[in-house]
Structures are given as structure tokens and as C-alpha cells.
Amino acid sequence: AKVNGGARGAVSQKFLDYAVGQAMPLIEQSLLHEKFDDIKGKSGHIDYSVTDIKVSKFKISSPKLAFIKDKGLKISLSGISIAGSMHWKWKETKWPHPSGSGTADFSVGGSTHGTGLIQLATAKGRPHANLEDADVSLDHFSIKIHHSALSWLYDVIFDAFEHTIKKSMEKSIQDAMKDAIDDDLNKEFATMPLSTPIPFEAPFDVAELRYDFLDIETKDDHIAVTIR
């Protein structure tokens, strides 16, 4: 919206590069602390479970924020790599009930990516951000099973990973992206000072200049800000 009067400022790509670099550790750490649901199922006469699913590595090597005129900022996460481990166990339901257990490692890479649109506005005189259309796609994952050479076990765990674990991780990353913007960034906006001291000599050195954010507009190569 157009606002008459007030001072104008601009946010450049250099600041966006800095901001996205600061946000990445928040997103990366969130997945490392995520707890994933155990998976239990049946394949023929075999009861199986995949438990203790943990991510030990989550790295985003190519994060980027880009200006989208009149819409906001597009966040793109590429070069995502994930690694972790899990426990597996199986038992045949027929006598003599053979069974087995062990661990497995998994990794995700390839064309894995995440995207979203950060909408910018003002609320109560401060900037406000909201993440929309967050989407994450995990691809090119591999699994290495320890303590077993059973091919059917690999197929069972791979299927569980592809249809359940992968979707859980995609949603967790989407939630982490949204938390980083909707919660963490807006908390920073909520506490940022909206005043600056005026360099007067005593006894007038208590004077300060207060201002509000009136308008935020996204241009092709910068964000235009109006304050008053």
C-alpha cells in the first residue's frame, strides 16, 4: 500500500544473504532434536518394527532468499543432506518363531530441496513475517542394514522409510522453516528498538527519536520500507 510522508529505507540482497545464513542453524538444529514415531507392521508371517529413528546430521549447503516483486521473499533450500540411524527387529509368527534385530543407517541427498514464500507486512508499527506454501521434497535416499543379509528385510525397511519416515522428515523440515520465520523472526521484530537517542548535550541528552514502520514493499531487487 502507498503511504504518504515518512522516511524511506531499503533492504538489499546483501542483507538477505546475511539473514538466511543466520536462520539456517535454527532449522538444522530442529531436526536433530526431532523425535520420530516408531513403525510397526506385518509382512506375510513376519512382524517387524523400526524404532529409535534419529537424525545425526542435517546440513543445508545452499540456502537463498530472493525478492519476488509485490509478493515477498522466496526462500529456497538446496544442497540438503541428512544422515541418521534406526533400530530394527523382526519375528516370524510361525513356530519355531525365528527372529532378529540390529541397526541401520540412512542418508538423504540428491535433488532434495525446500521452498516457501515469506510474506512481509506491518503490525502495530513493527515488521511482521509469515511463511506460506512451504514445501520440502526429500530424494535419493539410501539405507545400509547392519547385522543381517536378508534381502526382504531391506525391502521392508526401505518401504517404511519411503512411505512413512520420509514424509515425517519432510513435514518436520517444513515445520522448522515455519517456526524460524513465524516464531523466531517475529520475536526479533517484536523486541527490536523503535527509538534512537538524539545527540543533545546535557540536560537535553535524554531526548530520543521514536518511529513506527508504516509500510513494507517488495521490489525486484530490494525491500522498500517507510517509517515515521
PDB file of C-alpha atoms in Angstrom:
ATOM      1  CA  ALA A   1       0.000   0.000   0.000  1.00  0.00           C
ATOM      2  CA  LYS A   2       1.137   3.528  -0.730  1.00  0.00           C
ATOM      3  CA  VAL A   3       1.796   5.693   2.319  1.00  0.00           C
ATOM      4  CA  ASN A   4       2.227   9.467   2.144  1.00  0.00           C
ATOM      5  CA  GLY A   5       5.000  11.041   4.180  1.00  0.00           C
ATOM      6  CA  GLY A   6       7.608   9.364   6.324  1.00  0.00           C
ATOM      7  CA  ALA A   7      11.196   8.385   5.692  1.00  0.00           C
ATOM      8  CA  ARG A   8      12.119   5.677   3.182  1.00  0.00           C
ATOM      9  CA  GLY A   9      14.705   2.947   3.554  1.00  0.00           C
ATOM     10  CA  ALA A  10      15.748  -0.143   1.614  1.00  0.00           C
ATOM     11  CA  VAL A  11      16.892  -3.694   2.346  1.00  0.00           C
ATOM     12  CA  SER A  12      19.357  -5.150  -0.162  1.00  0.00           C
ATOM     13  CA  GLN A  13      20.320  -8.655  -1.277  1.00  0.00           C
ATOM     14  CA  LYS A  14      23.401  -8.461   0.918  1.00  0.00           C
ATOM     15  CA  PHE A  15      21.198  -8.297   3.997  1.00  0.00           C
ATOM     16  CA  LEU A  16      19.078 -11.215   2.754  1.00  0.00           C
ATOM     17  CA  ASP A  17      22.230 -13.330   2.351  1.00  0.00           C
ATOM     18  CA  TYR A  18      23.199 -12.500   5.918  1.00  0.00           C
ATOM     19  CA  ALA A  19      19.695 -13.178   7.275  1.00  0.00           C
ATOM     20  CA  VAL A  20      19.275 -16.584   5.637  1.00  0.00           C
ATOM     21  CA  GLY A  21      22.705 -17.599   6.897  1.00  0.00           C
ATOM     22  CA  GLN A  22      21.644 -16.719  10.448  1.00  0.00           C
ATOM     23  CA  ALA A  23      18.388 -18.676  10.129  1.00  0.00           C
ATOM     24  CA  MET A  24      19.893 -21.939   8.877  1.00  0.00           C
ATOM     25  CA  PRO A  25      21.312 -23.156  12.226  1.00  0.00           C
ATOM     26  CA  LEU A  26      17.834 -22.814  13.746  1.00  0.00           C
ATOM     27  CA  ILE A  27      16.332 -25.019  11.052  1.00  0.00           C
ATOM     28  CA  GLU A  28      19.200 -27.509  11.102  1.00  0.00           C
ATOM     29  CA  GLN A  29      19.178 -27.938  14.870  1.00  0.00           C
ATOM     30  CA  SER A  30      15.427 -28.509  14.977  1.00  0.00           C
ATOM     31  CA  LEU A  31      15.627 -31.758  13.002  1.00  0.00           C
ATOM     32  CA  LEU A  32      18.475 -33.058  15.149  1.00  0.00           C
ATOM     33  CA  HIS A  33      16.182 -32.890  18.179  1.00  0.00           C
ATOM     34  CA  GLU A  34      13.105 -34.250  16.413  1.00  0.00           C
ATOM     35  CA  LYS A  35      11.505 -37.448  17.720  1.00  0.00           C
ATOM     36  CA  PHE A  36      10.025 -39.701  15.052  1.00  0.00           C
ATOM     37  CA  ASP A  37       7.290 -42.237  15.672  1.00  0.00           C
ATOM     38  CA  ASP A  38       8.192 -45.929  15.746  1.00  0.00           C
ATOM     39  CA  ILE A  39       6.951 -48.031  12.845  1.00  0.00           C
ATOM     40  CA  LYS A  40       5.382 -51.431  13.356  1.00  0.00           C
ATOM     41  CA  GLY A  41       3.965 -53.673  10.675  1.00  0.00           C
ATOM     42  CA  LYS A  42       3.470 -57.126   9.252  1.00  0.00           C
ATOM     43  CA  SER A  43       4.873 -58.685   6.078  1.00  0.00           C
ATOM     44  CA  GLY A  44       3.493 -62.160   5.432  1.00  0.00           C
ATOM     45  CA  HIS A  45       4.199 -64.197   8.556  1.00  0.00           C
ATOM     46  CA  ILE A  46       6.724 -61.637   9.834  1.00  0.00           C
ATOM     47  CA  ASP A  47       6.072 -58.978  12.480  1.00  0.00           C
ATOM     48  CA  TYR A  48       8.609 -56.160  12.254  1.00  0.00           C
ATOM     49  CA  SER A  49       9.358 -52.810  13.835  1.00  0.00           C
ATOM     50  CA  VAL A  50      11.622 -49.846  13.093  1.00  0.00           C
ATOM     51  CA  THR A  51      12.376 -47.818  16.213  1.00  0.00           C
ATOM     52  CA  ASP A  52      14.716 -45.206  17.691  1.00  0.00           C
ATOM     53  CA  ILE A  53      14.841 -43.219  14.446  1.00  0.00           C
ATOM     54  CA  LYS A  54      17.366 -40.413  14.897  1.00  0.00           C
ATOM     55  CA  VAL A  55      18.912 -37.782  12.647  1.00  0.00           C
ATOM     56  CA  SER A  56      22.603 -37.273  13.405  1.00  0.00           C
ATOM     57  CA  LYS A  57      23.381 -34.881  10.546  1.00  0.00           C
ATOM     58  CA  PHE A  58      21.273 -32.235   8.826  1.00  0.00           C
ATOM     59  CA  LYS A  59      23.025 -29.703   6.631  1.00  0.00           C
ATOM     60  CA  ILE A  60      21.722 -27.117   4.159  1.00  0.00           C
ATOM     61  CA  SER A  61      24.643 -26.053   1.976  1.00  0.00           C
ATOM     62  CA  SER A  62      22.835 -23.683  -0.411  1.00  0.00           C
ATOM     63  CA  PRO A  63      20.130 -21.563   1.266  1.00  0.00           C
ATOM     64  CA  LYS A  64      18.878 -18.495  -0.581  1.00  0.00           C
ATOM     65  CA  LEU A  65      16.412 -15.639  -0.204  1.00  0.00           C
ATOM     66  CA  ALA A  66      15.228 -13.845  -3.343  1.00  0.00           C
ATOM     67  CA  PHE A  67      12.954 -10.845  -3.966  1.00  0.00           C
ATOM     68  CA  ILE A  68       9.561 -11.557  -5.532  1.00  0.00           C
ATOM     69  CA  LYS A  69       8.029  -8.225  -6.552  1.00  0.00           C
ATOM     70  CA  ASP A  70       4.791  -7.341  -4.733  1.00  0.00           C
ATOM     71  CA  LYS A  71       4.688 -10.777  -3.077  1.00  0.00           C
ATOM     72  CA  GLY A  72       7.543 -11.141  -0.624  1.00  0.00           C
ATOM     73  CA  LEU A  73      10.682 -13.223  -0.384  1.00  0.00           C
ATOM     74  CA  LYS A  74      11.185 -16.680  -1.827  1.00  0.00           C
ATOM     75  CA  ILE A  75      13.202 -18.972   0.411  1.00  0.00           C
ATOM     76  CA  SER A  76      14.998 -21.828  -1.362  1.00  0.00           C
ATOM     77  CA  LEU A  77      16.888 -24.586   0.423  1.00  0.00           C
ATOM     78  CA  SER A  78      19.040 -26.787  -1.771  1.00  0.00           C
ATOM     79  CA  GLY A  79      22.041 -28.981  -1.167  1.00  0.00           C
ATOM     80  CA  ILE A  80      20.262 -30.638   1.757  1.00  0.00           C
ATOM     81  CA  SER A  81      21.990 -33.673   3.243  1.00  0.00           C
ATOM     82  CA  ILE A  82      20.590 -35.816   6.047  1.00  0.00           C
ATOM     83  CA  ALA A  83      22.062 -38.842   7.813  1.00  0.00           C
ATOM     84  CA  GLY A  84      20.903 -40.899  10.750  1.00  0.00           C
ATOM     85  CA  SER A  85      20.281 -44.284  12.265  1.00  0.00           C
ATOM     86  CA  MET A  86      17.494 -46.587  13.428  1.00  0.00           C
ATOM     87  CA  HIS A  87      16.920 -49.963  15.089  1.00  0.00           C
ATOM     88  CA  TRP A  88      15.032 -52.830  13.502  1.00  0.00           C
ATOM     89  CA  LYS A  89      13.539 -56.039  14.808  1.00  0.00           C
ATOM     90  CA  TRP A  90      11.574 -58.913  13.299  1.00  0.00           C
ATOM     91  CA  LYS A  91       9.950 -62.128  14.448  1.00  0.00           C
ATOM     92  CA  GLU A  92       8.209 -64.851  12.496  1.00  0.00           C
ATOM     93  CA  THR A  93       4.717 -65.655  13.778  1.00  0.00           C
ATOM     94  CA  LYS A  94       5.020 -69.373  12.928  1.00  0.00           C
ATOM     95  CA  TRP A  95       6.833 -71.913  15.054  1.00  0.00           C
ATOM     96  CA  PRO A  96       9.742 -72.047  15.830  1.00  0.00           C
ATOM     97  CA  HIS A  97       9.479 -68.250  15.700  1.00  0.00           C
ATOM     98  CA  PRO A  98      12.905 -67.247  14.348  1.00  0.00           C
ATOM     99  CA  SER A  99      13.742 -63.608  14.954  1.00  0.00           C
ATOM    100  CA  GLY A 100      16.432 -60.990  14.506  1.00  0.00           C
ATOM    101  CA  SER A 101      17.366 -57.458  15.411  1.00  0.00           C
ATOM    102  CA  GLY A 102      20.002 -54.882  14.595  1.00  0.00           C
ATOM    103  CA  THR A 103      20.624 -51.351  13.376  1.00  0.00           C
ATOM    104  CA  ALA A 104      20.566 -49.495  10.087  1.00  0.00           C
ATOM    105  CA  ASP A 105      21.981 -46.208   8.801  1.00  0.00           C
ATOM    106  CA  PHE A 106      20.233 -43.943   6.309  1.00  0.00           C
ATOM    107  CA  SER A 107      21.216 -40.934   4.242  1.00  0.00           C
ATOM    108  CA  VAL A 108      19.342 -38.461   2.052  1.00  0.00           C
ATOM    109  CA  GLY A 109      20.768 -36.230  -0.652  1.00  0.00           C
ATOM    110  CA  GLY A 110      20.482 -35.747  -4.399  1.00  0.00           C
ATOM    111  CA  SER A 111      17.826 -33.274  -5.545  1.00  0.00           C
ATOM    112  CA  THR A 112      16.423 -32.801  -2.048  1.00  0.00           C
ATOM    113  CA  HIS A 113      15.117 -29.244  -1.649  1.00  0.00           C
ATOM    114  CA  GLY A 114      12.739 -26.937   0.202  1.00  0.00           C
ATOM    115  CA  THR A 115      10.886 -23.765  -0.813  1.00  0.00           C
ATOM    116  CA  GLY A 116       8.454 -21.236   0.615  1.00  0.00           C
ATOM    117  CA  LEU A 117       7.199 -17.662   0.304  1.00  0.00           C
ATOM    118  CA  ILE A 118       7.808 -15.171   3.120  1.00  0.00           C
ATOM    119  CA  GLN A 119       5.105 -12.509   3.123  1.00  0.00           C
ATOM    120  CA  LEU A 120       6.081  -9.208   4.736  1.00  0.00           C
ATOM    121  CA  ALA A 121       3.737  -6.686   6.329  1.00  0.00           C
ATOM    122  CA  THR A 122       3.484  -4.303   9.266  1.00  0.00           C
ATOM    123  CA  ALA A 123       1.583  -4.894  12.501  1.00  0.00           C
ATOM    124  CA  LYS A 124       1.312  -2.389  15.360  1.00  0.00           C
ATOM    125  CA  GLY A 125       4.146  -0.325  13.916  1.00  0.00           C
ATOM    126  CA  ARG A 126       6.551  -3.240  13.518  1.00  0.00           C
ATOM    127  CA  PRO A 127       7.560  -5.565  10.661  1.00  0.00           C
ATOM    128  CA  HIS A 128       5.776  -8.909  10.563  1.00  0.00           C
ATOM    129  CA  ALA A 129       6.607 -12.033   8.539  1.00  0.00           C
ATOM    130  CA  ASN A 130       4.555 -15.068   7.595  1.00  0.00           C
ATOM    131  CA  LEU A 131       5.705 -18.177   5.717  1.00  0.00           C
ATOM    132  CA  GLU A 132       3.294 -19.556   3.112  1.00  0.00           C
ATOM    133  CA  ASP A 133       3.391 -22.521   0.707  1.00  0.00           C
ATOM    134  CA  ALA A 134       6.265 -24.284   2.473  1.00  0.00           C
ATOM    135  CA  ASP A 135       7.227 -27.420   0.584  1.00  0.00           C
ATOM    136  CA  VAL A 136      10.045 -29.928   1.122  1.00  0.00           C
ATOM    137  CA  SER A 137      10.922 -32.878  -1.099  1.00  0.00           C
ATOM    138  CA  LEU A 138      13.422 -35.496   0.035  1.00  0.00           C
ATOM    139  CA  ASP A 139      15.002 -37.623  -2.667  1.00  0.00           C
ATOM    140  CA  HIS A 140      17.820 -40.062  -3.365  1.00  0.00           C
ATOM    141  CA  PHE A 141      17.957 -41.828  -0.013  1.00  0.00           C
ATOM    142  CA  SER A 142      19.937 -44.958   0.803  1.00  0.00           C
ATOM    143  CA  ILE A 143      19.855 -47.463   3.645  1.00  0.00           C
ATOM    144  CA  LYS A 144      22.615 -49.695   4.996  1.00  0.00           C
ATOM    145  CA  ILE A 145      21.470 -52.539   7.225  1.00  0.00           C
ATOM    146  CA  HIS A 146      23.827 -53.985   9.818  1.00  0.00           C
ATOM    147  CA  HIS A 147      23.771 -57.496  11.289  1.00  0.00           C
ATOM    148  CA  SER A 148      21.620 -59.014   8.530  1.00  0.00           C
ATOM    149  CA  ALA A 149      21.900 -60.087   4.899  1.00  0.00           C
ATOM    150  CA  LEU A 150      18.172 -60.772   4.415  1.00  0.00           C
ATOM    151  CA  SER A 151      17.012 -59.085   1.216  1.00  0.00           C
ATOM    152  CA  TRP A 152      13.368 -58.995   2.288  1.00  0.00           C
ATOM    153  CA  LEU A 153      14.363 -57.090   5.430  1.00  0.00           C
ATOM    154  CA  TYR A 154      15.967 -54.395   3.295  1.00  0.00           C
ATOM    155  CA  ASP A 155      12.777 -54.157   1.222  1.00  0.00           C
ATOM    156  CA  VAL A 156      10.612 -53.828   4.356  1.00  0.00           C
ATOM    157  CA  ILE A 157      12.764 -51.093   5.908  1.00  0.00           C
ATOM    158  CA  PHE A 158      13.160 -49.261   2.602  1.00  0.00           C
ATOM    159  CA  ASP A 159       9.387 -49.273   2.125  1.00  0.00           C
ATOM    160  CA  ALA A 160       8.850 -47.993   5.684  1.00  0.00           C
ATOM    161  CA  PHE A 161      11.370 -45.221   5.092  1.00  0.00           C
ATOM    162  CA  GLU A 162       9.921 -44.174   1.745  1.00  0.00           C
ATOM    163  CA  HIS A 163       6.277 -44.088   2.799  1.00  0.00           C
ATOM    164  CA  THR A 164       6.426 -43.088   6.460  1.00  0.00           C
ATOM    165  CA  ILE A 165       9.786 -41.817   7.717  1.00  0.00           C
ATOM    166  CA  LYS A 166      10.468 -39.663   4.663  1.00  0.00           C
ATOM    167  CA  LYS A 167       7.084 -37.937   4.932  1.00  0.00           C
ATOM    168  CA  SER A 168       7.637 -37.320   8.641  1.00  0.00           C
ATOM    169  CA  MET A 169      11.014 -35.719   7.922  1.00  0.00           C
ATOM    170  CA  GLU A 170       9.595 -33.571   5.131  1.00  0.00           C
ATOM    171  CA  LYS A 171       6.887 -32.277   7.473  1.00  0.00           C
ATOM    172  CA  SER A 172       9.439 -31.698  10.257  1.00  0.00           C
ATOM    173  CA  ILE A 173      11.581 -29.543   7.957  1.00  0.00           C
ATOM    174  CA  GLN A 174       8.511 -27.622   6.791  1.00  0.00           C
ATOM    175  CA  ASP A 175       7.548 -27.005  10.426  1.00  0.00           C
ATOM    176  CA  ALA A 176      11.113 -25.904  11.213  1.00  0.00           C
ATOM    177  CA  MET A 177      11.040 -23.433   8.313  1.00  0.00           C
ATOM    178  CA  LYS A 178       7.732 -22.018   9.517  1.00  0.00           C
ATOM    179  CA  ASP A 179       8.911 -21.799  13.135  1.00  0.00           C
ATOM    180  CA  ALA A 180      12.078 -19.969  12.070  1.00  0.00           C
ATOM    181  CA  ILE A 181      10.002 -17.320  10.283  1.00  0.00           C
ATOM    182  CA  ASP A 182       6.659 -17.143  12.097  1.00  0.00           C
ATOM    183  CA  ASP A 183       8.109 -17.518  15.596  1.00  0.00           C
ATOM    184  CA  ASP A 184      11.834 -16.719  15.794  1.00  0.00           C
ATOM    185  CA  LEU A 185      11.934 -13.896  13.244  1.00  0.00           C
ATOM    186  CA  ASN A 186       8.779 -12.256  14.569  1.00  0.00           C
ATOM    187  CA  LYS A 187      10.164 -12.447  18.108  1.00  0.00           C
ATOM    188  CA  GLU A 188      13.149 -10.448  16.861  1.00  0.00           C
ATOM    189  CA  PHE A 189      10.798  -7.935  15.246  1.00  0.00           C
ATOM    190  CA  ALA A 190       8.791  -7.695  18.482  1.00  0.00           C
ATOM    191  CA  THR A 191      11.843  -6.739  20.552  1.00  0.00           C
ATOM    192  CA  MET A 192      13.735  -4.564  18.079  1.00  0.00           C
ATOM    193  CA  PRO A 193      14.112  -0.967  19.369  1.00  0.00           C
ATOM    194  CA  LEU A 194      11.865   1.605  17.695  1.00  0.00           C
ATOM    195  CA  SER A 195      13.752   4.598  19.036  1.00  0.00           C
ATOM    196  CA  THR A 196      17.196   6.129  18.763  1.00  0.00           C
ATOM    197  CA  PRO A 197      18.888   8.676  21.073  1.00  0.00           C
ATOM    198  CA  ILE A 198      19.235  12.246  19.824  1.00  0.00           C
ATOM    199  CA  PRO A 199      22.809  13.503  20.433  1.00  0.00           C
ATOM    200  CA  PHE A 200      21.930  16.563  22.519  1.00  0.00           C
ATOM    201  CA  GLU A 201      24.146  17.834  25.301  1.00  0.00           C
ATOM    202  CA  ALA A 202      23.021  17.729  28.933  1.00  0.00           C
ATOM    203  CA  PRO A 203      20.480  18.378  30.279  1.00  0.00           C
ATOM    204  CA  PHE A 204      18.725  17.504  27.000  1.00  0.00           C
ATOM    205  CA  ASP A 205      20.599  14.230  26.447  1.00  0.00           C
ATOM    206  CA  VAL A 206      17.506  12.215  27.439  1.00  0.00           C
ATOM    207  CA  ALA A 207      15.770  13.049  24.156  1.00  0.00           C
ATOM    208  CA  GLU A 208      15.121  10.286  21.666  1.00  0.00           C
ATOM    209  CA  LEU A 209      13.517   9.839  18.304  1.00  0.00           C
ATOM    210  CA  ARG A 210      10.673   7.311  18.143  1.00  0.00           C
ATOM    211  CA  TYR A 211       9.327   5.833  14.928  1.00  0.00           C
ATOM    212  CA  ASP A 212       6.942   3.206  13.546  1.00  0.00           C
ATOM    213  CA  PHE A 213       7.068   1.036  10.451  1.00  0.00           C
ATOM    214  CA  LEU A 214       4.250   2.189   8.177  1.00  0.00           C
ATOM    215  CA  ASP A 215       4.738   0.160   5.030  1.00  0.00           C
ATOM    216  CA  ILE A 216       6.887  -2.616   3.532  1.00  0.00           C
ATOM    217  CA  GLU A 217       7.005  -3.228  -0.217  1.00  0.00           C
ATOM    218  CA  THR A 218       8.981  -5.887  -2.083  1.00  0.00           C
ATOM    219  CA  LYS A 219      10.590  -4.670  -5.300  1.00  0.00           C
ATOM    220  CA  ASP A 220      12.582  -6.532  -7.960  1.00  0.00           C
ATOM    221  CA  ASP A 221      15.912  -6.082  -6.172  1.00  0.00           C
ATOM    222  CA  HIS A 222      15.182  -4.644  -2.727  1.00  0.00           C
ATOM    223  CA  ILE A 223      12.608  -4.157   0.023  1.00  0.00           C
ATOM    224  CA  ALA A 224      11.301  -0.592   0.394  1.00  0.00           C
ATOM    225  CA  VAL A 225      10.438   0.413   3.960  1.00  0.00           C
ATOM    226  CA  THR A 226       8.523   3.519   5.092  1.00  0.00           C
ATOM    227  CA  ILE A 227       8.921   4.698   8.700  1.00  0.00           C
ATOM    228  CA  ARG A 228       7.536   7.703  10.535  1.00  0.00           C
TER     229      ARG A 228
END
